[in-house]
Steps between C-alpha positions, in 0.01 A plus 500: 500500500310772681522723193351224286211447742435874521499531122255208476267664753510832313413328170213310668357821647520677161312217325236490774448876480471485122240222520291694750514813288393313188217333686378834632457630144277212390124560470285299735258276309171428676360167388148520360254371756201283417277796590679722248479233233128452566435873484689526170306207354166643615583840351598336171175301484295807589670698224444217252130489590471875454626466144236244405148563372249439779126438476248468781187329370201385701145372495251644745130458436297817486240357734508406867670161507869426553468147637228244549489555874480878536415816311781705354607775736522840334741772603417848372289337231779265389466122530767322703689334213509825307617677816801266524573533128503877509721503810749259343500700177575814697804329652649320199402739221446387142150456359176372649205326330173340604354176367131568431269212399291554189202386704521631854366314798165567672473772761386275785742299707316168478439542127867567433608210719263272307628627163860449610419146616344414163809631320731301727300178467495537121866600472374804309715759329305827519622762255649829611507832321799588284784657694663826398841339553659165414607327824762305305690824438596520868785335689337491844127446547328542835170310473217555748166328554247405769449139609177352363401153614849440636667562166559763234194659340452323168565822308858473629526160332396677179770758561778245541371304199521818291860597570836330495726631776803287417814670626297749706468539877150463646429624852150408624297663776145435614225581745309234687254440782693226680640272231833676452621441147362144487739339256464775241870593495581140410224508239656806338832317483320222313332751266833666421771232535759710316452808716651575838219515757608664826347474845167680509314693767159396635307769688170468681257716305355649818834654596634604161515862612716396796743287298733778382777386735463138389518605136805717563680214676408257222620735228821569689562127516465494122742794468240762404 
């Protein structure tokens, strides 16, 4: 009986040793954490964006008005909306273009504000000069403008009337003197119902040259 018990114990020890040895040779698998998964997804989106054609296009009047409540700040001779556009372009790459009205606005602040008010009241569609590029050829379009009378300048209405951005991604940004974006981002969604319109960035025109960090954070949130 003792021999049988001893034999049983020996067999048990051999099996236990074999199991431990086999387990020691197995590779340890570390489950993917949510942070790893998020990082992988972000990297994939960033790479996908890099492979798409990007355009930064903007309207910035050549004169001194960027809103109905204050004159356009200039930084090194560049108006605030153009300043943002050029900074964004430098970050995301691609091409850049400016929307230039056929008939520019007056030089004086009050005169421009009055002209903009007349256009808004009349739902005008001022013409702009022919662009060297076709915005419809791009996958991602950053669109910049100042706030005039709490809405888009009417030349921007002309712009959205002229092009069909179905299937494209539109990313708005704007300068203002206290009105934020108004409801212009929602308006753009109405103009282009078949496009994807992402969250925009509204920057006070008076601090455009101090908004680099805000722009960087915004672009990072969009995976650029």
